[in-house]
Short mmCIF file of C-alpha atoms in Angstrom, two decimals:
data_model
loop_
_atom_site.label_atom_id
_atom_site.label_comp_id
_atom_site.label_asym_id
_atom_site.label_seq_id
_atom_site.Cartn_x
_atom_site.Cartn_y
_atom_site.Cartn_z
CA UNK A 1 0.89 -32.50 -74.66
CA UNK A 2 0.48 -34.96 -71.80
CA UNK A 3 0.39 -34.22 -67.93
CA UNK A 4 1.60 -37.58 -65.91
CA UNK A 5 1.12 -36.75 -61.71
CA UNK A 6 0.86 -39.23 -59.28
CA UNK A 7 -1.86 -36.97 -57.10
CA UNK A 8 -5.65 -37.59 -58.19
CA UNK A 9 -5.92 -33.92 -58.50
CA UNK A 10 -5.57 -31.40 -61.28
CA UNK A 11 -2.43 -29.28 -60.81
CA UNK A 12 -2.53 -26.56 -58.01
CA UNK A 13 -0.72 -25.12 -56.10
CA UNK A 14 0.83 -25.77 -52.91
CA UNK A 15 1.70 -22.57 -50.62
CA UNK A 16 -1.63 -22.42 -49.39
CA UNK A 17 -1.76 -25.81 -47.95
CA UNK A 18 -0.09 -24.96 -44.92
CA UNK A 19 -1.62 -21.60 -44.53
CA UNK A 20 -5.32 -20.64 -46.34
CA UNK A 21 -6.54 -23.99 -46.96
CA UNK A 22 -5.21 -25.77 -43.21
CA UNK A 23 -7.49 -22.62 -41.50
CA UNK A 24 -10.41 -23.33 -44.03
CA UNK A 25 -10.05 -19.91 -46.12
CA UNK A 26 -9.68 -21.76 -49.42
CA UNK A 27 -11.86 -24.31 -51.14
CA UNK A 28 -10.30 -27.28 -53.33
CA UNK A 29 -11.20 -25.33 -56.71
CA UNK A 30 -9.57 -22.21 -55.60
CA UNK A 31 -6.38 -24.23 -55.52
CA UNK A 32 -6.14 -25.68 -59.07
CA UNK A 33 -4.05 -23.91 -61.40
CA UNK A 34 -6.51 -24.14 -64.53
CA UNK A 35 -10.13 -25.14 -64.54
CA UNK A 36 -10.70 -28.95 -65.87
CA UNK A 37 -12.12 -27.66 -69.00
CA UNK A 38 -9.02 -25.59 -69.72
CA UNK A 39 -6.99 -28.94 -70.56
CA UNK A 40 -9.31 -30.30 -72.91
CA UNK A 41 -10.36 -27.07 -74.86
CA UNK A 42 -6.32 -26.99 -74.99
CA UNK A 43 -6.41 -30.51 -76.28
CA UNK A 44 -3.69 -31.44 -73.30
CA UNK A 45 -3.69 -35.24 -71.42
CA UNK A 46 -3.85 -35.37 -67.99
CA UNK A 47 -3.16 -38.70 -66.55
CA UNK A 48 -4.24 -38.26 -62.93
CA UNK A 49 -3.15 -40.31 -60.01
CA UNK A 50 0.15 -41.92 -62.26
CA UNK A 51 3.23 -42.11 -61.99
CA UNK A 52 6.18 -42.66 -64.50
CA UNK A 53 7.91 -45.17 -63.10
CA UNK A 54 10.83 -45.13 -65.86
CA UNK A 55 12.33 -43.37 -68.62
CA UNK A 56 14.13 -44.48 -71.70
CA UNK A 57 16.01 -41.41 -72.99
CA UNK A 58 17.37 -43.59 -76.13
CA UNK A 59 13.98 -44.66 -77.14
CA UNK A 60 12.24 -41.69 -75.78
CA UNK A 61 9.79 -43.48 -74.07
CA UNK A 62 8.16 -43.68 -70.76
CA UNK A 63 6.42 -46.28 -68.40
CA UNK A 64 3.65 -45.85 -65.98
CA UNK A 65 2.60 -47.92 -63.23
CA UNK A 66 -0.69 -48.33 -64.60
CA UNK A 67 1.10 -49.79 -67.25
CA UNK A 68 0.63 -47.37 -70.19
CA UNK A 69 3.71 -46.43 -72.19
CA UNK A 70 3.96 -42.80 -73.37
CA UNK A 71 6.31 -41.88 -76.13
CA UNK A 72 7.78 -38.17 -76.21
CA UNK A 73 9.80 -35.88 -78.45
CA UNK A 74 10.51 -33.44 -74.98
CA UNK A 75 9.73 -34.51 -71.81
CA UNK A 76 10.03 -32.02 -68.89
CA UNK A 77 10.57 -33.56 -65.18
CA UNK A 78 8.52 -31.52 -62.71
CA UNK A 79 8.38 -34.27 -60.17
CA UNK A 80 8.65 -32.13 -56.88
CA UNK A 81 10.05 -33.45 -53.77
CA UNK A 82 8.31 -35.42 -50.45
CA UNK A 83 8.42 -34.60 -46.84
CA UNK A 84 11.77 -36.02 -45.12
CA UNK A 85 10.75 -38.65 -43.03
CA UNK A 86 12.05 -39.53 -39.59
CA UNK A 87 13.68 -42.58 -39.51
CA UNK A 88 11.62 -44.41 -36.85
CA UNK A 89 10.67 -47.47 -38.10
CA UNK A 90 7.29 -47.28 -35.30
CA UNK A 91 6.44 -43.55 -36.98
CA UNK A 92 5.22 -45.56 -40.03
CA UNK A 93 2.27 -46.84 -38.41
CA UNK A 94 1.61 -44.58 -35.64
CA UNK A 95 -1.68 -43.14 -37.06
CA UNK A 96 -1.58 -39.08 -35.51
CA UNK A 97 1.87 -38.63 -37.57
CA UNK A 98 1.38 -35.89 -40.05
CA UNK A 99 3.03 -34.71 -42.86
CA UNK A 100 2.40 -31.48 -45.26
CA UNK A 101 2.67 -31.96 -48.44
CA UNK A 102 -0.48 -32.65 -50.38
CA UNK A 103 -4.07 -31.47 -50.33
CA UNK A 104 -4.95 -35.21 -48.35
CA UNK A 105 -2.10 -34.44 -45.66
CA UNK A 106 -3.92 -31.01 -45.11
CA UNK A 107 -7.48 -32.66 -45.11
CA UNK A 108 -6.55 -35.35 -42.38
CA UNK A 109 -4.95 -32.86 -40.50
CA UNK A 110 -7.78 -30.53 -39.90
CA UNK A 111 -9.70 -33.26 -39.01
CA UNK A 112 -7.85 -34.25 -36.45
CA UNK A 113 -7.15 -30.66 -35.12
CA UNK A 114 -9.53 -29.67 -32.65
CA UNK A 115 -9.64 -26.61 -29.63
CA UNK A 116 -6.87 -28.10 -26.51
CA UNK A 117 -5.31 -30.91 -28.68
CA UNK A 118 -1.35 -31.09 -27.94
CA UNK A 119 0.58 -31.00 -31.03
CA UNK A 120 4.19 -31.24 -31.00
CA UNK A 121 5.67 -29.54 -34.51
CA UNK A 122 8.95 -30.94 -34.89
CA UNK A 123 11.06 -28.69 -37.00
CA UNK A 124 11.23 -24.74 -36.97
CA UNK A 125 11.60 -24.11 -40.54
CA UNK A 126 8.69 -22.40 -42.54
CA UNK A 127 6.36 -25.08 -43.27
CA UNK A 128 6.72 -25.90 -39.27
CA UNK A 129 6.09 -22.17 -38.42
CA UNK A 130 3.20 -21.45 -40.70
CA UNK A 131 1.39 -24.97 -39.11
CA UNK A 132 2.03 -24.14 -36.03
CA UNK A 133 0.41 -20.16 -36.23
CA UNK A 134 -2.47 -21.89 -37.35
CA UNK A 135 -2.84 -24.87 -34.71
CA UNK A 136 -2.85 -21.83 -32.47
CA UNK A 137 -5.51 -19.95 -34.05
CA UNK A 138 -7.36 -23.01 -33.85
CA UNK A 139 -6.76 -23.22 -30.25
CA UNK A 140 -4.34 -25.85 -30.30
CA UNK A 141 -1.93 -26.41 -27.77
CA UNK A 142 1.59 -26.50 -29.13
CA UNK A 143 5.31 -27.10 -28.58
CA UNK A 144 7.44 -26.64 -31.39
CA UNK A 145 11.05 -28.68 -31.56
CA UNK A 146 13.92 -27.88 -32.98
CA UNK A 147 17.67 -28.71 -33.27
CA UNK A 148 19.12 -25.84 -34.27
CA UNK A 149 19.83 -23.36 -31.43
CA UNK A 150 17.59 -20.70 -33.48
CA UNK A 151 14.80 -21.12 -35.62
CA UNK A 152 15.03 -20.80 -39.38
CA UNK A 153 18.79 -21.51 -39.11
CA UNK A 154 19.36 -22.43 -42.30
CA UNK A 155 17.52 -19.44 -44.70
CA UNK A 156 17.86 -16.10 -42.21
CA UNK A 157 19.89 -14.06 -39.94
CA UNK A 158 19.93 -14.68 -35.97
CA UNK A 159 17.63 -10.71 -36.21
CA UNK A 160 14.54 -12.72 -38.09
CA UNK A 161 15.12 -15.54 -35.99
CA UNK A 162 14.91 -13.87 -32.74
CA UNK A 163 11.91 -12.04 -34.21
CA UNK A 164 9.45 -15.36 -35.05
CA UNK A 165 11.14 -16.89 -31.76
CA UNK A 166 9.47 -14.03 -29.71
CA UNK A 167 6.41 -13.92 -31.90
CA UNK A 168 5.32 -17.39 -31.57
CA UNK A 169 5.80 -17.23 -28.07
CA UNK A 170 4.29 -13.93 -27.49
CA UNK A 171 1.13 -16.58 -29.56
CA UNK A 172 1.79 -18.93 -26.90
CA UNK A 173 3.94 -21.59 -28.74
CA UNK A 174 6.16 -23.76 -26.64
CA UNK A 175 9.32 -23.46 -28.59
CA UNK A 176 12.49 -25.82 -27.56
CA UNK A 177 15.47 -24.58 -28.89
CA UNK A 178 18.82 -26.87 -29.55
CA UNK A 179 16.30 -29.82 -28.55
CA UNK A 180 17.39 -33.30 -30.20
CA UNK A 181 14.38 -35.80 -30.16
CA UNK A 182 15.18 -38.83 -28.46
CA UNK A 183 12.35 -41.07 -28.65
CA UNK A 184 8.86 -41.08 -30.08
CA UNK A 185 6.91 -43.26 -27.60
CA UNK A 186 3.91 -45.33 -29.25
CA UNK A 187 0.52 -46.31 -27.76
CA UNK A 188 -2.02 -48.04 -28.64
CA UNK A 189 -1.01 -47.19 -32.07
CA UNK A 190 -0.16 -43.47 -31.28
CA UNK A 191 2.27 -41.42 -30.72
CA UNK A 192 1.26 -40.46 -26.80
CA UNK A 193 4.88 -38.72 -25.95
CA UNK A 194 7.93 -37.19 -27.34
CA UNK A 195 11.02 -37.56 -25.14
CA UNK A 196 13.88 -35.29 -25.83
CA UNK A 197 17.95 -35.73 -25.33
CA UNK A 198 17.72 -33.81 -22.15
CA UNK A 199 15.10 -36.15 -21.00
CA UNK A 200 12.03 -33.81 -20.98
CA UNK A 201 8.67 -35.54 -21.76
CA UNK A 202 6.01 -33.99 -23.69
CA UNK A 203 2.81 -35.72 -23.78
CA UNK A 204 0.89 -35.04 -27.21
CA UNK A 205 -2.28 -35.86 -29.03
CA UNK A 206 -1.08 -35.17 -32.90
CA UNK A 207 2.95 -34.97 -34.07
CA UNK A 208 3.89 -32.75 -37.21
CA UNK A 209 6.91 -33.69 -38.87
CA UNK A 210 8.48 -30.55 -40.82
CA UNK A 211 11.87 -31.12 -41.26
CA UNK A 212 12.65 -30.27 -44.97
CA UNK A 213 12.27 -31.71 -48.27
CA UNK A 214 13.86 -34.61 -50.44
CA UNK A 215 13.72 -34.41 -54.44
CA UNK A 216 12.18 -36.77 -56.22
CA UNK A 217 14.73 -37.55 -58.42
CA UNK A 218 14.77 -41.41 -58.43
CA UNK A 219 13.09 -41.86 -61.72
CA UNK A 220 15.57 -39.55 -63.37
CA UNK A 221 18.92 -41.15 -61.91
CA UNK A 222 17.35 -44.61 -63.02
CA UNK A 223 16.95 -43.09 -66.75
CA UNK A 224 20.89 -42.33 -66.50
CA UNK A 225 20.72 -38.25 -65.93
CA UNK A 226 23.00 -36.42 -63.74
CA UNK A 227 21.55 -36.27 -60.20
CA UNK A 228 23.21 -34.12 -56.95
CA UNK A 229 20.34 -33.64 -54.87
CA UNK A 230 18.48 -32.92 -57.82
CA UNK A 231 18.40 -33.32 -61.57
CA UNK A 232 21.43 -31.00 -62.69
CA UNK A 233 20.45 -28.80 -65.36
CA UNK A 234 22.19 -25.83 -66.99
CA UNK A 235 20.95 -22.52 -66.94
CA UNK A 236 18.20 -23.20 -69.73
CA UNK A 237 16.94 -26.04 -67.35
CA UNK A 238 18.13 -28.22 -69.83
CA UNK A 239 19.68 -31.42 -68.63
CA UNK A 240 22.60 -33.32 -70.60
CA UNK A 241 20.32 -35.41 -73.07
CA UNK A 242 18.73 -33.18 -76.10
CA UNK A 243 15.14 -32.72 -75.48
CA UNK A 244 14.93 -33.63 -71.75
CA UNK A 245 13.95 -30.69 -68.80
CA UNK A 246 13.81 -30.33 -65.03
CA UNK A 247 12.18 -27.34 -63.21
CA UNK A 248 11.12 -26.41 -59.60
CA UNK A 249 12.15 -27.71 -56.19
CA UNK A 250 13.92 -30.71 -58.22
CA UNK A 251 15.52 -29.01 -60.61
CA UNK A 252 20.08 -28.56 -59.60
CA UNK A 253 20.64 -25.48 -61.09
CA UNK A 254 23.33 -22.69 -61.79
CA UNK A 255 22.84 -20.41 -59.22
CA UNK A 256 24.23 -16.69 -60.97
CA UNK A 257 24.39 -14.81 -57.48
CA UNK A 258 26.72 -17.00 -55.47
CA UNK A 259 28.25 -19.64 -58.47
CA UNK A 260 28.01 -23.19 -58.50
CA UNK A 261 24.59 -24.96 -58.51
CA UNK A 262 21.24 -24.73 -56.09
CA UNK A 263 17.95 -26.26 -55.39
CA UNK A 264 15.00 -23.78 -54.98
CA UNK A 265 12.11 -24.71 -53.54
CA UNK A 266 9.83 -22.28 -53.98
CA UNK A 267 6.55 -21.33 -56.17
CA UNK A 268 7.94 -18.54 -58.06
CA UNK A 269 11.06 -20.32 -59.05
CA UNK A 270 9.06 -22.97 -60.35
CA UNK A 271 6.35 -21.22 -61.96
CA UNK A 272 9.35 -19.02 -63.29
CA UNK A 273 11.02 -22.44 -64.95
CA UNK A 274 8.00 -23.47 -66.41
CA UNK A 275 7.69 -20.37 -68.53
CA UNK A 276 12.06 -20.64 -69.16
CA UNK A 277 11.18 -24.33 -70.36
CA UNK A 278 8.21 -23.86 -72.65
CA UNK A 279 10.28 -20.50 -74.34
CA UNK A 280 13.32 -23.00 -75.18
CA UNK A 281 10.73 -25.53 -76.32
CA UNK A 282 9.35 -23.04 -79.09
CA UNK A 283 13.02 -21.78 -79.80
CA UNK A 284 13.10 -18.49 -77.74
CA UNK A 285 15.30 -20.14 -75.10
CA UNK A 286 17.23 -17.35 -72.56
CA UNK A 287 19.06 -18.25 -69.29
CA UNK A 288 17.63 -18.41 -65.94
CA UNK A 289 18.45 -15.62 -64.10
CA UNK A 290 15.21 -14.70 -62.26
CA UNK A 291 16.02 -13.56 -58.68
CA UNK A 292 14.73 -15.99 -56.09
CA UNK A 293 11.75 -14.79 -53.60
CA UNK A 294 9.58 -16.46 -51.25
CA UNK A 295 6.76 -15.56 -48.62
CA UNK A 296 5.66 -16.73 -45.52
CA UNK A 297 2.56 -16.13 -43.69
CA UNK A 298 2.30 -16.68 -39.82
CA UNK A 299 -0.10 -14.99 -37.60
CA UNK A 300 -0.29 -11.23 -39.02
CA UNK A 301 2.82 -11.59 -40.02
CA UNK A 302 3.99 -11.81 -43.73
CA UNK A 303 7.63 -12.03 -44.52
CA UNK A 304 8.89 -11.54 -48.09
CA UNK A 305 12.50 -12.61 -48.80
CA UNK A 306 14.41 -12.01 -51.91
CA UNK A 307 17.91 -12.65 -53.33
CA UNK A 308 20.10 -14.85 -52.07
CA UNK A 309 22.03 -14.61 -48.10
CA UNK A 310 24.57 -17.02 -48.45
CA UNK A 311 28.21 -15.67 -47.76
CA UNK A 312 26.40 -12.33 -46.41
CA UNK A 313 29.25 -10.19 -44.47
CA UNK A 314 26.97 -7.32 -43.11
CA UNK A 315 23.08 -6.92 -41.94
CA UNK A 316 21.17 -3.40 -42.17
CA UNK A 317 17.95 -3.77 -40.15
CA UNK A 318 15.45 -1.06 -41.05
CA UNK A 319 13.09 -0.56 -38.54
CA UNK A 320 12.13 -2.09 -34.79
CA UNK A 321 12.94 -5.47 -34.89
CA UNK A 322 12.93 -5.98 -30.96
CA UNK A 323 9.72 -5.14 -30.11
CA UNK A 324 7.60 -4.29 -33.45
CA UNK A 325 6.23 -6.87 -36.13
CA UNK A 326 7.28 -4.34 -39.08
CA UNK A 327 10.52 -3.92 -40.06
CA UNK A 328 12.77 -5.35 -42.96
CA UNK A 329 16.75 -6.44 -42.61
CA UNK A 330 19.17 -6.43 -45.87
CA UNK A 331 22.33 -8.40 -46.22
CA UNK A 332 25.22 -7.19 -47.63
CA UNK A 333 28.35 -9.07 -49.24
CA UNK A 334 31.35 -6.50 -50.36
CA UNK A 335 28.86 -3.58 -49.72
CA UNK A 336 26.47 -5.00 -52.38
CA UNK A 337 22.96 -5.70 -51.37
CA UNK A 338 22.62 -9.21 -51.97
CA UNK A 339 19.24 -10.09 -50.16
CA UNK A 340 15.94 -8.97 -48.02
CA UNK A 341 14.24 -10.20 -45.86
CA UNK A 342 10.66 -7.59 -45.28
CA UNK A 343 8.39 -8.21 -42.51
CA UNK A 344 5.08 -6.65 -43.25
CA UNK A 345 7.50 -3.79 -45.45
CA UNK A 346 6.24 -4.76 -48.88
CA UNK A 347 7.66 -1.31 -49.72
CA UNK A 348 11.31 -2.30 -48.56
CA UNK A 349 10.75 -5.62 -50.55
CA UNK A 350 10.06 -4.19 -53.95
CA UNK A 351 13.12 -1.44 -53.58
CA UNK A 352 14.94 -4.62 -52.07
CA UNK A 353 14.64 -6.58 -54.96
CA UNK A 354 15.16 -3.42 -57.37
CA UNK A 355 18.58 -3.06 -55.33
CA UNK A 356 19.69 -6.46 -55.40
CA UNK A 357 18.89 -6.85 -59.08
CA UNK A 358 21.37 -3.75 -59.73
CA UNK A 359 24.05 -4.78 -57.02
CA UNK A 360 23.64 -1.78 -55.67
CA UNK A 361 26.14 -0.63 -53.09
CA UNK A 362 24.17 1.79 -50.43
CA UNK A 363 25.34 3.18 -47.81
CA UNK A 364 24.81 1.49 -44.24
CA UNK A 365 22.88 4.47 -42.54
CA UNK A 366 20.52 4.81 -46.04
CA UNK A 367 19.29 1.33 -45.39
CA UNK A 368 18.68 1.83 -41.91
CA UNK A 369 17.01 4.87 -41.84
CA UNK A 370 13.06 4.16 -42.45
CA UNK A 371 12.88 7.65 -43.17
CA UNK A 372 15.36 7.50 -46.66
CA UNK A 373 13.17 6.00 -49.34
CA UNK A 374 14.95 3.53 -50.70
CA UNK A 375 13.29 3.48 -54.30
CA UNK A 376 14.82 7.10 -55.01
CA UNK A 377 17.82 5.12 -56.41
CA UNK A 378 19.62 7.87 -58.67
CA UNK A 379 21.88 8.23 -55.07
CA UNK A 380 23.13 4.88 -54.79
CA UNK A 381 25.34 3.12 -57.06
CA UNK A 382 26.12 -0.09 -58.84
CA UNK A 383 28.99 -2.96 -58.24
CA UNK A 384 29.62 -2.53 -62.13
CA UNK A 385 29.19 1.40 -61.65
#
């Protein structure tokens, strides 16, 4: 077995980067995966700080751009994604841009983080929330931007996004809602002020750029495979030539909850893959059918999210989301309990998962009553029930 990445690292993993490890929790070796010594007493190849720069699937070989060529009987793609950048030619060399994406994007910016230092996060998804909560518990001063007229648009309900809205400001972040930026002006090399649409100016020391992820997926669309935003696979991650993979936050793949295909891009759906992948490799293949969950960590706050909210029709909140920081919010589709969303309720996200995983149908007042436990589920039903 051979390991090709283009990082000079050992694998590890990569949720911690913008929580633990940016607030100095978490050493490099607590990161990696497997210990060094684990690849060689497994007689496995790492080729660090490499990348495959093509593929022939006919010839089953592969080129790096160290110029080593690799043949392979199977060869599994697990090539990620990169930060979006912004396309501002004079953000390329401005040299307090940051990105978070790799251990050395975390490393340069801590060092450049210090107590009063103005950073302007642009973005209010996760990875922009969870930098942001700890810029401030690093005393940073901090404005976050974003275009969307709530934050976390895209993965949660307007409930959880009122919530973090009134958390990080409660933490005193900035935030600019529905805020298009206009202009990054340079200095001396620098970023020195970001001007939005509606003309405000906000001077800053350090910009974050957080606004989403794109697959790499080049090398594979070169090598002739089927790529949508992703490698498309089929439900054993298998991709249309024998003998060739894609997993994690590149991998296209049927999505069983809603139809058609989706992009993950999270740890346990990776890690989950992996396992999928190696099982098919050793002829004990089985479809992926894992339910998709996530975390988030920002400030005391942990959110757990499970299932899938696309297409929801109806949202249970359980608890005091208005003025609390525990309570958990289910979405419905049809009556069936289709996702969760659990802030600091780790007990409403294992039921939650345990309901989704059933399509159970509960009734409204059940899941909004903290006081009906929810894993007593002999009095709910199933969709197939």
């Amino acid at each position: 077995m051979t390991l090709v990445g283009s990082e000079p690292h050992f694998p590890y993993t990569r949720p911690p980067l913008s929580k633990a490890y940016l607030r100095g929790e978490v050493a490099i070796a607590e990161l990696y995966l497997r210990p060094a010594d684990f690849y060689r007493d497994h007689d496995i190849t790492v080729h660090r700080g490499v990348a495959v720069e093509w593929v022939d699937l006919h010839g089953r070989r592969a080129g790096c751009d160290d110029g080593s060529v690799l043949d392979w009987d199977r060869i599994v793609f697990a090539t990620g994604g990169r930060p979006r950048r912004v396309a501002d030619p004079g953000l390329e060399s401005a040299g307090n841009v940051h990105y978070v994406r790799t251990i050395e994007d975390v490393e340069r910016l801590r060092r450049t983080t210090i107590a009063g230092s103005r950073f302007a996060v642009v973005g209010g998804g996760y990875v922009g929330l969870e930098v942001a909560a700890v810029l401030r518990r690093l005393d940073a001063r901090v404005t976050v931007i974003e275009a969307a007229d709530r934050l976390l648009a895209r993965v949660t309900s307007p409930v959880v996004s009122e919530f973090f809205l009134r958390v990080h400001t409660q933490e005193g972040v900035d935030v600019r809602l529905s805020a298009q930026v206009e202009l990054f002006q340079v200095e001396d090399g620098n970023v020195s002020t970001v001007v939005l649409g509606d003309g405000s100016r906000i001077p800053v020391d350090q910009v974050l750029i957080g606004i989403g992820m794109v697959p790499n997926d080049e090398v594979a669309a070169r090598a002739g495979l089927d790529v949508d935003n992703g490698i498309v696979v089929d439900e054993f991650c298998r991709t249309g030539t024998a003998g060739v993979y894609a997993i994690g936050d590149v991998a296209r793949h049927p999505d069983p909850l809603n139809g058609g295909l989706r992009r993950l891009e999270s740890m346990p759906n990776a890690a989950a893959q992996a396992r999928l992948v190696a099982e098919d490799i050793l002829g004990r293949g089985r479809p992926y059918n894992d339910l998709p969950w996530f975390w988030s960590d920002q400030y005391d706050v942990k959110l757990q999210a499970a299932g899938s909210s696309a297409g929801y029709d109806t949202v249970a909140v359980r608890g005091d989301a208005m003025s609390g920081r525990r309570f958990s919010v289910f979405y419905l589709r049809d009556g069936v309990v289709r996702a969760v969303d659990a802030i600091c309720s780790p007990a409403d996200f294992a039921a939650g998962k345990a309901l989704i995983a059933s399509s159970a149908v509960v009734p409204l007042s059940d899941l909004q009553d903290p006081s009906v436990p929810l894993r007593r589920r002999r009095s709910f039903t199933s969709e197939a029930s």
